[in-house]
JSON list of C-alpha atoms in Angstrom, two decimals:
[
{"chain": "A", "resi": 203, "resn": "MET", "atom": "CA", "xyz": [-5.15, 74.27, -8.57]},
{"chain": "A", "resi": 204, "resn": "LYS", "atom": "CA", "xyz": [-1.55, 73.29, -7.97]},
{"chain": "A", "resi": 205, "resn": "SER", "atom": "CA", "xyz": [-1.44, 71.19, -11.13]},
{"chain": "A", "resi": 206, "resn": "LYS", "atom": "CA", "xyz": [-2.65, 74.16, -13.20]},
{"chain": "A", "resi": 207, "resn": "ARG", "atom": "CA", "xyz": [0.24, 76.27, -11.90]},
{"chain": "A", "resi": 208, "resn": "ILE", "atom": "CA", "xyz": [2.74, 73.54, -12.72]},
{"chain": "A", "resi": 209, "resn": "ILE", "atom": "CA", "xyz": [1.32, 73.09, -16.22]},
{"chain": "A", "resi": 210, "resn": "ALA", "atom": "CA", "xyz": [1.32, 76.87, -16.78]},
{"chain": "A", "resi": 211, "resn": "ALA", "atom": "CA", "xyz": [4.94, 77.13, -15.58]},
{"chain": "A", "resi": 212, "resn": "ILE", "atom": "CA", "xyz": [6.02, 74.28, -17.85]},
{"chain": "A", "resi": 213, "resn": "LEU", "atom": "CA", "xyz": [4.17, 75.86, -20.77]},
{"chain": "A", "resi": 214, "resn": "VAL", "atom": "CA", "xyz": [5.80, 79.26, -20.14]},
{"chain": "A", "resi": 215, "resn": "ALA", "atom": "CA", "xyz": [9.25, 77.66, -19.81]},
{"chain": "A", "resi": 216, "resn": "PHE", "atom": "CA", "xyz": [8.75, 75.67, -23.02]},
{"chain": "A", "resi": 217, "resn": "THR", "atom": "CA", "xyz": [7.54, 78.73, -24.94]},
{"chain": "A", "resi": 218, "resn": "PHE", "atom": "CA", "xyz": [10.48, 80.81, -23.69]},
{"chain": "A", "resi": 219, "resn": "SER", "atom": "CA", "xyz": [12.97, 78.09, -24.64]},
{"chain": "A", "resi": 220, "resn": "VAL", "atom": "CA", "xyz": [11.50, 77.81, -28.15]},
{"chain": "A", "resi": 221, "resn": "PHE", "atom": "CA", "xyz": [11.73, 81.56, -28.71]},
{"chain": "A", "resi": 222, "resn": "ALA", "atom": "CA", "xyz": [15.21, 81.79, -27.20]},
{"chain": "A", "resi": 223, "resn": "SER", "atom": "CA", "xyz": [16.54, 78.94, -29.32]},
{"chain": "A", "resi": 224, "resn": "SER", "atom": "CA", "xyz": [15.07, 80.34, -32.52]},
{"chain": "A", "resi": 225, "resn": "CYS", "atom": "CA", "xyz": [16.93, 83.63, -32.11]},
{"chain": "A", "resi": 226, "resn": "ARG", "atom": "CA", "xyz": [20.09, 83.80, -34.10]},
{"chain": "A", "resi": 227, "resn": "SER", "atom": "CA", "xyz": [22.96, 86.17, -33.60]},
{"chain": "A", "resi": 228, "resn": "VAL", "atom": "CA", "xyz": [25.64, 86.76, -36.20]},
{"chain": "A", "resi": 229, "resn": "VAL", "atom": "CA", "xyz": [28.99, 88.22, -35.27]},
{"chain": "A", "resi": 230, "resn": "PHE", "atom": "CA", "xyz": [31.06, 89.77, -38.04]},
{"chain": "A", "resi": 231, "resn": "THR", "atom": "CA", "xyz": [34.67, 89.26, -37.01]},
{"chain": "A", "resi": 232, "resn": "GLY", "atom": "CA", "xyz": [36.48, 90.88, -39.91]},
{"chain": "A", "resi": 233, "resn": "HIS", "atom": "CA", "xyz": [37.00, 90.90, -43.60]},
{"chain": "A", "resi": 234, "resn": "PRO", "atom": "CA", "xyz": [36.43, 87.80, -45.65]},
{"chain": "A", "resi": 235, "resn": "LYS", "atom": "CA", "xyz": [39.48, 85.95, -46.85]},
{"chain": "A", "resi": 236, "resn": "ARG", "atom": "CA", "xyz": [41.06, 87.96, -49.66]},
{"chain": "A", "resi": 237, "resn": "GLU", "atom": "CA", "xyz": [42.80, 86.51, -52.66]},
{"chain": "A", "resi": 238, "resn": "VAL", "atom": "CA", "xyz": [46.06, 88.15, -53.64]},
{"chain": "A", "resi": 239, "resn": "LYS", "atom": "CA", "xyz": [46.70, 88.40, -57.36]},
{"chain": "A", "resi": 240, "resn": "THR", "atom": "CA", "xyz": [50.30, 88.44, -58.48]},
{"chain": "A", "resi": 241, "resn": "ASN", "atom": "CA", "xyz": [51.85, 89.50, -61.78]},
{"chain": "A", "resi": 242, "resn": "ALA", "atom": "CA", "xyz": [54.04, 87.35, -64.05]},
{"chain": "A", "resi": 243, "resn": "LYS", "atom": "CA", "xyz": [57.11, 87.88, -61.82]},
{"chain": "A", "resi": 244, "resn": "GLY", "atom": "CA", "xyz": [55.21, 86.75, -58.72]},
{"chain": "A", "resi": 245, "resn": "GLU", "atom": "CA", "xyz": [55.09, 90.25, -57.25]},
{"chain": "A", "resi": 246, "resn": "ILE", "atom": "CA", "xyz": [52.03, 91.88, -55.77]},
{"chain": "A", "resi": 247, "resn": "PRO", "atom": "CA", "xyz": [50.88, 94.93, -57.79]},
{"chain": "A", "resi": 248, "resn": "PRO", "atom": "CA", "xyz": [50.85, 98.27, -55.93]},
{"chain": "A", "resi": 249, "resn": "GLY", "atom": "CA", "xyz": [47.05, 98.51, -55.97]},
{"chain": "A", "resi": 250, "resn": "GLN", "atom": "CA", "xyz": [46.64, 95.08, -54.41]},
{"chain": "A", "resi": 251, "resn": "MET", "atom": "CA", "xyz": [49.23, 95.86, -51.74]},
{"chain": "A", "resi": 252, "resn": "LYS", "atom": "CA", "xyz": [47.37, 99.10, -50.97]},
{"chain": "A", "resi": 253, "resn": "LYS", "atom": "CA", "xyz": [44.16, 97.13, -50.42]},
{"chain": "A", "resi": 254, "resn": "LEU", "atom": "CA", "xyz": [45.87, 94.63, -48.14]},
{"chain": "A", "resi": 255, "resn": "THR", "atom": "CA", "xyz": [47.47, 97.27, -45.93]},
{"chain": "A", "resi": 256, "resn": "GLY", "atom": "CA", "xyz": [44.51, 99.66, -45.93]},
{"chain": "A", "resi": 257, "resn": "GLU", "atom": "CA", "xyz": [46.50, 102.65, -47.17]},
{"chain": "A", "resi": 258, "resn": "LYS", "atom": "CA", "xyz": [44.83, 105.44, -49.12]},
{"chain": "A", "resi": 259, "resn": "SER", "atom": "CA", "xyz": [47.57, 105.65, -51.73]},
{"chain": "A", "resi": 260, "resn": "ALA", "atom": "CA", "xyz": [49.52, 103.01, -53.67]},
{"chain": "A", "resi": 261, "resn": "LYS", "atom": "CA", "xyz": [52.40, 105.41, -54.19]},
{"chain": "A", "resi": 262, "resn": "LYS", "atom": "CA", "xyz": [54.51, 103.72, -51.47]},
{"chain": "A", "resi": 263, "resn": "TYR", "atom": "CA", "xyz": [54.33, 100.38, -53.26]},
{"chain": "A", "resi": 264, "resn": "ALA", "atom": "CA", "xyz": [54.90, 101.50, -56.86]},
{"chain": "A", "resi": 265, "resn": "PRO", "atom": "CA", "xyz": [58.43, 100.58, -58.08]},
{"chain": "A", "resi": 266, "resn": "GLY", "atom": "CA", "xyz": [59.15, 104.05, -59.50]},
{"chain": "A", "resi": 267, "resn": "GLN", "atom": "CA", "xyz": [58.06, 105.78, -56.31]},
{"chain": "A", "resi": 268, "resn": "ARG", "atom": "CA", "xyz": [60.23, 103.93, -53.78]},
{"chain": "A", "resi": 269, "resn": "LYS", "atom": "CA", "xyz": [63.21, 105.80, -52.38]},
{"chain": "A", "resi": 270, "resn": "LYS", "atom": "CA", "xyz": [66.40, 103.79, -52.10]}
]
């Protein structure tokens, strides 16, 4: 009787460990690494800069739109 309880407990523990180890959790920590494309002068285009900063408009980064 006692040996049946021990065997059952071992079997339950083994089954639980198999199921627990087969579970997989994925954590998304952020955006994937982004590549920055530059123009011939080595500058970042306004649209790319907008994407990097998360702004809604590229107007701030366009050369003709910057206030001096």
